[in-house]
Amino acid sequence: MERIILAAPRGFCAGVAYAIEVVSLALKIHGAPLYVRHAIVHNEWVVKSFEEQGVVFVEDIADIPSGGVVVYSAHGVAPEIRRQSKERNLTIIDATCPLVTKVHNEAKHYAAKGYFMVYIGHRGHVEAEGTMGEAPDRMVLVETPAEAERLELPHYDKLAVLTQTTLSVGEVRETMEVLERRFPHLHRPAKEDICYATTNRQSAIHELARECDLVLIVGSTTSSNSNRLREVAEALGTESHLLLTPDQVRPEWKTDYRRIGISSGASTPEQLVEDVIGELLSGRNDVPIDVLETVKEDVTFKPSRDLISLAMAR
């Protein structure tokens, strides 16, 4: 190993930082136990850290005591989840990423205007379930270009397309091309649904993969955007692996590769990246670490003033 190259940007996006801050504020206000519907972000390290502080993660609203407090995760929830929360008289704190909320609002807008929608996303992903829940009778999911080719729709005068925020830019482009060819009257939102952080991190991987003979993505296997980063590097012909902890570093990575590129998913704490680098170096001080910066990010999302004021009062 001659060199380690770090991608920039990498790691936490504004939506993840926002969700983590919201849970931290909610803990100050309400104390433990604090219930969060679904993992706040898709990273086991972050989830475990909150569990140690008394946060309880649940999938079913029925598992939260009536009259309790619920935080919605960064991935958003369907209206049915909100209905169940009100039914149980829960205090709701919403940590949904504003960029996911944007797609929910688009779904509501199109449904109100009489559109039928095609949603490009991954089946079973909590973000997809939340968005599709906004108009379950007016939306169908497609996951791949091949599925888009096979898609059969009854005739609709108004047809629109929405996208999960964490998908591969290239994969969405291919699927979109198929849909637009097959359904020429398909309407697209004015702004792209794939979030800025997903796009920026995938663009950085394009540059990193050209410079390196091995690309490591630090992130969880449950993280959609982390998986997409590994796939992007692999599609460019560079060997790539997804790992979360330093004990997953393989001995041959230290000896058989000259230039190792490292990035991390949008829900990955920087400490995990540092731990992986520490294991790769394992006492060596002759390996330079360079940063390959492709774009500067300055996006931030702030919790509500009321939430911050309540936390400060405690």
mmCIF file of C-alpha atoms in Angstrom:
data_model
loop_
_atom_site.group_PDB
_atom_site.id
_atom_site.type_symbol
_atom_site.label_atom_id
_atom_site.label_comp_id
_atom_site.label_asym_id
_atom_site.label_seq_id
_atom_site.Cartn_x
_atom_site.Cartn_y
_atom_site.Cartn_z
ATOM 1 C CA MET A 1 0.000 0.000 0.000
ATOM 2 C CA GLU A 2 1.539 3.257 -1.188
ATOM 3 C CA ARG A 3 -1.264 5.750 -0.588
ATOM 4 C CA ILE A 4 -4.730 6.208 0.905
ATOM 5 C CA ILE A 5 -7.071 8.643 -0.855
ATOM 6 C CA LEU A 6 -10.123 9.967 0.997
ATOM 7 C CA ALA A 7 -13.168 11.075 -0.981
ATOM 8 C CA ALA A 8 -14.677 14.451 -0.176
ATOM 9 C CA PRO A 9 -17.519 14.862 0.378
ATOM 10 C CA ARG A 10 -18.251 11.671 2.327
ATOM 11 C CA GLY A 11 -20.119 10.642 5.455
ATOM 12 C CA PHE A 12 -22.956 12.471 7.165
ATOM 13 C CA CYS A 13 -25.310 14.429 4.931
ATOM 14 C CA ALA A 14 -27.389 17.333 6.224
ATOM 15 C CA GLY A 15 -30.474 15.125 6.609
ATOM 16 C CA VAL A 16 -28.678 12.587 8.800
ATOM 17 C CA ALA A 17 -27.037 15.277 10.934
ATOM 18 C CA TYR A 18 -30.481 16.883 11.327
ATOM 19 C CA ALA A 19 -32.169 13.624 12.383
ATOM 20 C CA ILE A 20 -29.455 12.833 14.936
ATOM 21 C CA GLU A 21 -29.704 16.357 16.386
ATOM 22 C CA VAL A 22 -33.504 16.059 16.644
ATOM 23 C CA VAL A 23 -33.240 12.805 18.639
ATOM 24 C CA SER A 24 -30.584 14.328 20.903
ATOM 25 C CA LEU A 25 -32.837 17.341 21.584
ATOM 26 C CA ALA A 26 -35.857 15.090 22.179
ATOM 27 C CA LEU A 27 -33.847 13.112 24.749
ATOM 28 C CA LYS A 28 -33.008 16.333 26.610
ATOM 29 C CA ILE A 29 -36.658 17.392 26.633
ATOM 30 C CA HIS A 30 -38.437 14.106 27.367
ATOM 31 C CA GLY A 31 -35.744 11.859 28.835
ATOM 32 C CA ALA A 32 -35.627 8.079 28.518
ATOM 33 C CA PRO A 33 -37.257 5.948 27.354
ATOM 34 C CA LEU A 34 -37.681 7.806 24.061
ATOM 35 C CA TYR A 35 -39.309 5.885 21.227
ATOM 36 C CA VAL A 36 -38.135 6.212 17.619
ATOM 37 C CA ARG A 37 -40.100 4.664 14.789
ATOM 38 C CA HIS A 38 -37.533 2.682 12.759
ATOM 39 C CA ALA A 39 -33.741 3.133 12.981
ATOM 40 C CA ILE A 40 -33.160 6.892 13.053
ATOM 41 C CA VAL A 41 -30.585 6.397 10.262
ATOM 42 C CA HIS A 42 -29.311 3.171 8.696
ATOM 43 C CA ASN A 43 -26.158 2.755 10.737
ATOM 44 C CA GLU A 44 -25.805 0.240 13.589
ATOM 45 C CA TRP A 45 -23.160 2.353 15.387
ATOM 46 C CA VAL A 46 -25.484 5.361 15.572
ATOM 47 C CA VAL A 47 -28.439 3.214 16.663
ATOM 48 C CA LYS A 48 -26.419 1.458 19.393
ATOM 49 C CA SER A 49 -25.140 4.792 20.684
ATOM 50 C CA PHE A 50 -28.706 6.056 21.095
ATOM 51 C CA GLU A 51 -29.896 2.778 22.644
ATOM 52 C CA GLU A 52 -27.243 3.221 25.334
ATOM 53 C CA GLN A 53 -28.878 6.582 26.125
ATOM 54 C CA GLY A 54 -32.340 5.049 26.523
ATOM 55 C CA VAL A 55 -33.751 5.307 23.009
ATOM 56 C CA VAL A 56 -36.063 2.448 22.025
ATOM 57 C CA PHE A 57 -36.404 1.745 18.297
ATOM 58 C CA VAL A 58 -39.692 0.191 17.176
ATOM 59 C CA GLU A 59 -41.249 -0.725 13.849
ATOM 60 C CA ASP A 60 -44.845 -0.850 15.096
ATOM 61 C CA ILE A 61 -46.503 2.209 16.625
ATOM 62 C CA ALA A 62 -48.531 -0.195 18.797
ATOM 63 C CA ASP A 63 -45.315 -0.967 20.696
ATOM 64 C CA ILE A 64 -45.200 2.588 22.069
ATOM 65 C CA PRO A 65 -47.132 3.202 25.312
ATOM 66 C CA SER A 66 -50.243 5.297 24.832
ATOM 67 C CA GLY A 67 -49.557 8.969 25.523
ATOM 68 C CA GLY A 68 -45.813 8.551 24.934
ATOM 69 C CA VAL A 69 -43.400 10.343 22.621
ATOM 70 C CA VAL A 70 -42.459 9.151 19.137
ATOM 71 C CA VAL A 71 -39.734 10.441 16.836
ATOM 72 C CA TYR A 72 -40.128 9.658 13.143
ATOM 73 C CA SER A 73 -36.868 8.594 11.511
ATOM 74 C CA ALA A 74 -35.043 10.448 8.715
ATOM 75 C CA HIS A 75 -36.712 8.175 6.140
ATOM 76 C CA GLY A 76 -40.225 9.527 6.708
ATOM 77 C CA VAL A 77 -43.523 7.757 7.407
ATOM 78 C CA ALA A 78 -46.785 7.137 5.601
ATOM 79 C CA PRO A 79 -49.977 8.981 6.629
ATOM 80 C CA GLU A 80 -51.228 5.720 8.161
ATOM 81 C CA ILE A 81 -48.363 5.827 10.685
ATOM 82 C CA ARG A 82 -49.306 9.407 11.597
ATOM 83 C CA ARG A 83 -52.932 8.318 12.020
ATOM 84 C CA GLN A 84 -51.903 5.461 14.340
ATOM 85 C CA SER A 85 -49.746 7.868 16.354
ATOM 86 C CA LYS A 86 -52.650 10.258 16.902
ATOM 87 C CA GLU A 87 -54.920 7.347 17.776
ATOM 88 C CA ARG A 88 -52.513 6.419 20.583
ATOM 89 C CA ASN A 89 -52.289 10.072 21.677
ATOM 90 C CA LEU A 90 -48.546 10.217 21.052
ATOM 91 C CA THR A 91 -46.482 13.381 21.062
ATOM 92 C CA ILE A 92 -44.938 13.470 17.580
ATOM 93 C CA ILE A 93 -41.439 14.769 16.842
ATOM 94 C CA ASP A 94 -40.605 14.572 13.155
ATOM 95 C CA ALA A 95 -36.977 13.967 12.126
ATOM 96 C CA THR A 96 -37.808 13.259 8.477
ATOM 97 C CA CYS A 97 -35.132 14.586 6.128
ATOM 98 C CA PRO A 98 -36.533 17.708 4.418
ATOM 99 C CA LEU A 99 -35.504 16.267 1.043
ATOM 100 C CA VAL A 100 -37.646 13.188 1.709
ATOM 101 C CA THR A 101 -40.496 15.459 2.811
ATOM 102 C CA LYS A 102 -40.150 17.207 -0.579
ATOM 103 C CA VAL A 103 -40.931 13.910 -2.364
ATOM 104 C CA HIS A 104 -43.902 13.282 -0.025
ATOM 105 C CA ASN A 105 -45.244 16.717 -0.908
ATOM 106 C CA GLU A 106 -44.827 15.962 -4.611
ATOM 107 C CA ALA A 107 -46.809 12.745 -4.158
ATOM 108 C CA LYS A 108 -49.611 14.614 -2.405
ATOM 109 C CA HIS A 109 -49.577 17.326 -5.077
ATOM 110 C CA TYR A 110 -49.798 14.870 -7.972
ATOM 111 C CA ALA A 111 -52.486 12.782 -6.247
ATOM 112 C CA ALA A 112 -54.606 15.885 -5.653
ATOM 113 C CA LYS A 113 -54.263 16.814 -9.349
ATOM 114 C CA GLY A 114 -55.477 13.385 -10.464
ATOM 115 C CA TYR A 115 -52.123 11.946 -11.564
ATOM 116 C CA PHE A 116 -51.109 8.296 -11.392
ATOM 117 C CA MET A 117 -47.474 7.914 -10.282
ATOM 118 C CA VAL A 118 -44.565 5.610 -11.019
ATOM 119 C CA TYR A 119 -42.118 5.500 -8.107
ATOM 120 C CA ILE A 120 -38.525 4.456 -8.821
ATOM 121 C CA GLY A 121 -37.255 2.859 -5.628
ATOM 122 C CA HIS A 122 -36.316 -0.272 -3.722
ATOM 123 C CA ARG A 123 -39.090 -2.572 -2.503
ATOM 124 C CA GLY A 124 -39.257 -2.861 1.252
ATOM 125 C CA HIS A 125 -37.129 0.234 1.902
ATOM 126 C CA VAL A 126 -38.741 2.324 4.620
ATOM 127 C CA GLU A 127 -38.431 5.530 2.576
ATOM 128 C CA ALA A 128 -40.268 3.935 -0.346
ATOM 129 C CA GLU A 129 -43.010 2.633 1.951
ATOM 130 C CA GLY A 130 -43.476 6.078 3.495
ATOM 131 C CA THR A 131 -43.702 7.945 0.191
ATOM 132 C CA MET A 132 -45.969 5.401 -1.478
ATOM 133 C CA GLY A 133 -48.217 5.550 1.558
ATOM 134 C CA GLU A 134 -49.162 9.098 0.538
ATOM 135 C CA ALA A 135 -51.186 7.718 -2.396
ATOM 136 C CA PRO A 136 -51.193 3.896 -2.236
ATOM 137 C CA ASP A 137 -53.991 3.555 -4.807
ATOM 138 C CA ARG A 138 -52.324 5.905 -7.303
ATOM 139 C CA MET A 139 -48.711 4.718 -7.288
ATOM 140 C CA VAL A 140 -46.719 1.722 -8.514
ATOM 141 C CA LEU A 141 -43.062 0.925 -7.796
ATOM 142 C CA VAL A 142 -40.423 -0.021 -10.353
ATOM 143 C CA GLU A 143 -36.919 -1.010 -9.279
ATOM 144 C CA THR A 144 -34.961 -1.564 -12.504
ATOM 145 C CA PRO A 145 -34.956 -0.656 -16.209
ATOM 146 C CA ALA A 146 -36.114 -4.211 -16.950
ATOM 147 C CA GLU A 147 -39.158 -3.742 -14.696
ATOM 148 C CA ALA A 148 -39.871 -0.430 -16.427
ATOM 149 C CA GLU A 149 -39.899 -2.284 -19.762
ATOM 150 C CA ARG A 150 -42.449 -4.780 -18.428
ATOM 151 C CA LEU A 151 -44.620 -2.234 -16.621
ATOM 152 C CA GLU A 152 -48.280 -2.408 -17.667
ATOM 153 C CA LEU A 153 -50.470 0.550 -16.753
ATOM 154 C CA PRO A 154 -54.114 1.252 -17.504
ATOM 155 C CA HIS A 155 -54.466 4.456 -19.483
ATOM 156 C CA TYR A 156 -54.036 7.635 -17.458
ATOM 157 C CA ASP A 157 -54.226 11.111 -18.970
ATOM 158 C CA LYS A 158 -51.934 12.336 -16.208
ATOM 159 C CA LEU A 159 -48.838 10.321 -15.338
ATOM 160 C CA ALA A 160 -45.908 11.416 -13.114
ATOM 161 C CA VAL A 161 -42.685 9.893 -11.816
ATOM 162 C CA LEU A 162 -41.048 10.164 -8.381
ATOM 163 C CA THR A 163 -37.747 8.783 -7.100
ATOM 164 C CA GLN A 164 -36.321 7.474 -3.843
ATOM 165 C CA THR A 165 -33.680 9.971 -2.695
ATOM 166 C CA THR A 166 -30.806 7.500 -2.169
ATOM 167 C CA LEU A 167 -30.627 5.649 -5.491
ATOM 168 C CA SER A 168 -27.782 5.354 -7.988
ATOM 169 C CA VAL A 169 -27.864 8.302 -10.380
ATOM 170 C CA GLY A 170 -26.961 6.048 -13.325
ATOM 171 C CA GLU A 171 -29.550 3.416 -12.488
ATOM 172 C CA VAL A 172 -32.307 6.016 -12.210
ATOM 173 C CA ARG A 173 -31.247 7.586 -15.505
ATOM 174 C CA GLU A 174 -31.588 4.231 -17.299
ATOM 175 C CA THR A 175 -34.972 3.501 -15.726
ATOM 176 C CA MET A 176 -36.184 7.026 -16.491
ATOM 177 C CA GLU A 177 -35.163 6.682 -20.150
ATOM 178 C CA VAL A 178 -37.272 3.541 -20.468
ATOM 179 C CA LEU A 179 -40.280 5.153 -18.770
ATOM 180 C CA GLU A 180 -40.098 8.317 -20.882
ATOM 181 C CA ARG A 181 -39.846 6.269 -24.077
ATOM 182 C CA ARG A 182 -42.799 4.082 -23.148
ATOM 183 C CA PHE A 183 -44.919 6.843 -21.589
ATOM 184 C CA PRO A 184 -44.143 10.099 -23.469
ATOM 185 C CA HIS A 185 -46.637 12.121 -21.405
ATOM 186 C CA LEU A 186 -44.798 11.266 -18.164
ATOM 187 C CA HIS A 187 -44.389 14.359 -15.973
ATOM 188 C CA ARG A 188 -41.246 14.896 -13.876
ATOM 189 C CA PRO A 189 -40.898 17.184 -10.832
ATOM 190 C CA ALA A 190 -39.165 20.506 -11.489
ATOM 191 C CA LYS A 191 -36.239 19.447 -9.281
ATOM 192 C CA GLU A 192 -34.495 16.072 -9.168
ATOM 193 C CA ASP A 193 -35.630 13.786 -6.308
ATOM 194 C CA ILE A 194 -32.240 12.141 -5.744
ATOM 195 C CA CYS A 195 -30.734 14.181 -2.926
ATOM 196 C CA TYR A 196 -27.698 16.435 -3.369
ATOM 197 C CA ALA A 197 -25.612 14.321 -0.960
ATOM 198 C CA THR A 198 -26.283 11.091 -2.849
ATOM 199 C CA THR A 199 -25.349 12.775 -6.132
ATOM 200 C CA ASN A 200 -22.205 14.407 -4.698
ATOM 201 C CA ARG A 201 -20.941 11.221 -3.040
ATOM 202 C CA GLN A 202 -21.499 9.187 -6.187
ATOM 203 C CA SER A 203 -19.693 11.815 -8.289
ATOM 204 C CA ALA A 204 -16.766 11.667 -5.855
ATOM 205 C CA ILE A 205 -16.634 7.884 -6.256
ATOM 206 C CA HIS A 206 -16.325 8.307 -10.037
ATOM 207 C CA GLU A 207 -13.148 10.325 -9.495
ATOM 208 C CA LEU A 208 -11.860 8.072 -6.699
ATOM 209 C CA ALA A 209 -12.310 4.860 -8.697
ATOM 210 C CA ARG A 210 -10.142 6.259 -11.518
ATOM 211 C CA GLU A 211 -7.315 6.988 -9.077
ATOM 212 C CA CYS A 212 -7.371 3.749 -7.083
ATOM 213 C CA ASP A 213 -7.133 -0.012 -7.526
ATOM 214 C CA LEU A 214 -9.339 -0.672 -4.485
ATOM 215 C CA VAL A 215 -12.255 1.372 -3.124
ATOM 216 C CA LEU A 216 -13.594 0.799 0.395
ATOM 217 C CA ILE A 217 -16.983 2.179 1.425
ATOM 218 C CA VAL A 218 -17.493 2.500 5.168
ATOM 219 C CA GLY A 219 -21.182 2.014 5.889
ATOM 220 C CA SER A 220 -23.930 -0.378 6.861
ATOM 221 C CA THR A 221 -25.307 -3.130 4.642
ATOM 222 C CA THR A 222 -28.768 -1.713 5.453
ATOM 223 C CA SER A 223 -27.825 1.710 4.051
ATOM 224 C CA SER A 224 -29.145 2.203 0.525
ATOM 225 C CA ASN A 225 -26.755 5.032 -0.330
ATOM 226 C CA SER A 226 -23.721 3.111 1.004
ATOM 227 C CA ASN A 227 -24.576 0.110 -1.158
ATOM 228 C CA ARG A 228 -24.992 2.384 -4.180
ATOM 229 C CA LEU A 229 -21.499 3.878 -3.629
ATOM 230 C CA ARG A 230 -19.925 0.425 -3.717
ATOM 231 C CA GLU A 231 -21.900 -0.448 -6.857
ATOM 232 C CA VAL A 232 -20.821 2.769 -8.599
ATOM 233 C CA ALA A 233 -17.127 2.002 -7.996
ATOM 234 C CA GLU A 234 -17.587 -1.605 -9.094
ATOM 235 C CA ALA A 235 -19.409 -0.538 -12.270
ATOM 236 C CA LEU A 236 -16.355 1.550 -13.172
ATOM 237 C CA GLY A 237 -14.198 -1.589 -13.024
ATOM 238 C CA THR A 238 -12.556 -0.948 -9.650
ATOM 239 C CA GLU A 239 -12.726 -3.598 -6.946
ATOM 240 C CA SER A 240 -14.901 -2.291 -4.130
ATOM 241 C CA HIS A 241 -16.080 -3.518 -0.746
ATOM 242 C CA LEU A 242 -18.563 -2.309 1.875
ATOM 243 C CA LEU A 243 -17.481 -2.586 5.513
ATOM 244 C CA LEU A 244 -18.539 -1.077 8.818
ATOM 245 C CA THR A 245 -15.817 -1.910 11.341
ATOM 246 C CA PRO A 246 -12.006 -2.228 11.302
ATOM 247 C CA ASP A 247 -12.130 -5.972 12.028
ATOM 248 C CA GLN A 248 -13.539 -6.412 8.513
ATOM 249 C CA VAL A 249 -10.311 -5.104 6.953
ATOM 250 C CA ARG A 250 -8.658 -7.970 5.056
ATOM 251 C CA PRO A 251 -4.893 -8.530 5.451
ATOM 252 C CA GLU A 252 -4.360 -8.620 1.664
ATOM 253 C CA TRP A 253 -5.764 -5.100 1.298
ATOM 254 C CA LYS A 254 -2.654 -3.810 3.114
ATOM 255 C CA THR A 255 -0.205 -5.648 0.874
ATOM 256 C CA ASP A 256 -1.757 -6.298 -2.548
ATOM 257 C CA TYR A 257 -3.079 -2.830 -3.474
ATOM 258 C CA ARG A 258 -1.089 0.315 -4.216
ATOM 259 C CA ARG A 259 -3.721 3.035 -3.925
ATOM 260 C CA ILE A 260 -6.747 2.519 -1.666
ATOM 261 C CA GLY A 261 -9.674 4.913 -1.942
ATOM 262 C CA ILE A 262 -12.037 5.385 0.989
ATOM 263 C CA SER A 263 -15.479 6.957 1.200
ATOM 264 C CA SER A 264 -18.469 6.516 3.487
ATOM 265 C CA GLY A 265 -22.241 6.494 3.316
ATOM 266 C CA ALA A 266 -24.389 9.457 4.296
ATOM 267 C CA SER A 267 -25.281 7.836 7.637
ATOM 268 C CA THR A 268 -21.707 6.849 8.604
ATOM 269 C CA PRO A 269 -19.949 8.672 11.483
ATOM 270 C CA GLU A 270 -16.439 9.881 10.604
ATOM 271 C CA GLN A 271 -15.061 7.948 13.586
ATOM 272 C CA LEU A 272 -15.753 4.681 11.759
ATOM 273 C CA VAL A 273 -13.744 5.916 8.755
ATOM 274 C CA GLU A 274 -10.863 6.824 11.069
ATOM 275 C CA ASP A 275 -11.031 3.367 12.693
ATOM 276 C CA VAL A 276 -10.790 1.647 9.298
ATOM 277 C CA ILE A 277 -7.847 3.852 8.269
ATOM 278 C CA GLY A 278 -6.133 3.057 11.584
ATOM 279 C CA GLU A 279 -6.460 -0.662 10.908
ATOM 280 C CA LEU A 280 -5.177 -0.296 7.330
ATOM 281 C CA LEU A 281 -2.106 1.593 8.539
ATOM 282 C CA SER A 282 -1.619 -0.606 11.640
ATOM 283 C CA GLY A 283 1.446 1.214 12.893
ATOM 284 C CA ARG A 284 2.835 2.338 9.536
ATOM 285 C CA ASN A 285 3.704 6.025 9.266
ATOM 286 C CA ASP A 286 5.064 5.989 5.719
ATOM 287 C CA VAL A 287 1.697 5.950 3.936
ATOM 288 C CA PRO A 288 0.446 9.397 2.884
ATOM 289 C CA ILE A 289 -3.270 10.158 3.163
ATOM 290 C CA ASP A 290 -4.596 12.487 0.473
ATOM 291 C CA VAL A 291 -8.034 14.064 0.160
ATOM 292 C CA LEU A 292 -9.729 14.133 -3.235
ATOM 293 C CA GLU A 293 -12.305 16.930 -3.025
ATOM 294 C CA THR A 294 -14.797 17.095 -5.900
ATOM 295 C CA VAL A 295 -17.310 19.578 -4.470
ATOM 296 C CA LYS A 296 -17.835 21.639 -1.313
ATOM 297 C CA GLU A 297 -21.075 21.099 0.593
ATOM 298 C CA ASP A 298 -22.699 23.844 2.643
ATOM 299 C CA VAL A 299 -26.232 22.485 3.101
ATOM 300 C CA THR A 300 -27.590 22.367 6.675
ATOM 301 C CA PHE A 301 -31.017 21.695 8.146
ATOM 302 C CA LYS A 302 -31.922 23.159 11.528
ATOM 303 C CA PRO A 303 -34.441 21.690 13.993
ATOM 304 C CA SER A 304 -37.414 23.897 14.844
ATOM 305 C CA ARG A 305 -36.901 26.828 17.207
ATOM 306 C CA ASP A 306 -39.503 25.352 19.574
ATOM 307 C CA LEU A 307 -37.555 22.090 19.880
ATOM 308 C CA ILE A 308 -34.270 23.936 20.504
ATOM 309 C CA SER A 309 -35.891 26.275 23.068
ATOM 310 C CA LEU A 310 -37.468 23.383 24.981
ATOM 311 C CA ALA A 311 -34.151 21.556 25.082
ATOM 312 C CA MET A 312 -32.297 24.651 26.288
ATOM 313 C CA ALA A 313 -34.889 25.119 29.031
ATOM 314 C CA ARG A 314 -33.979 21.696 30.399
#
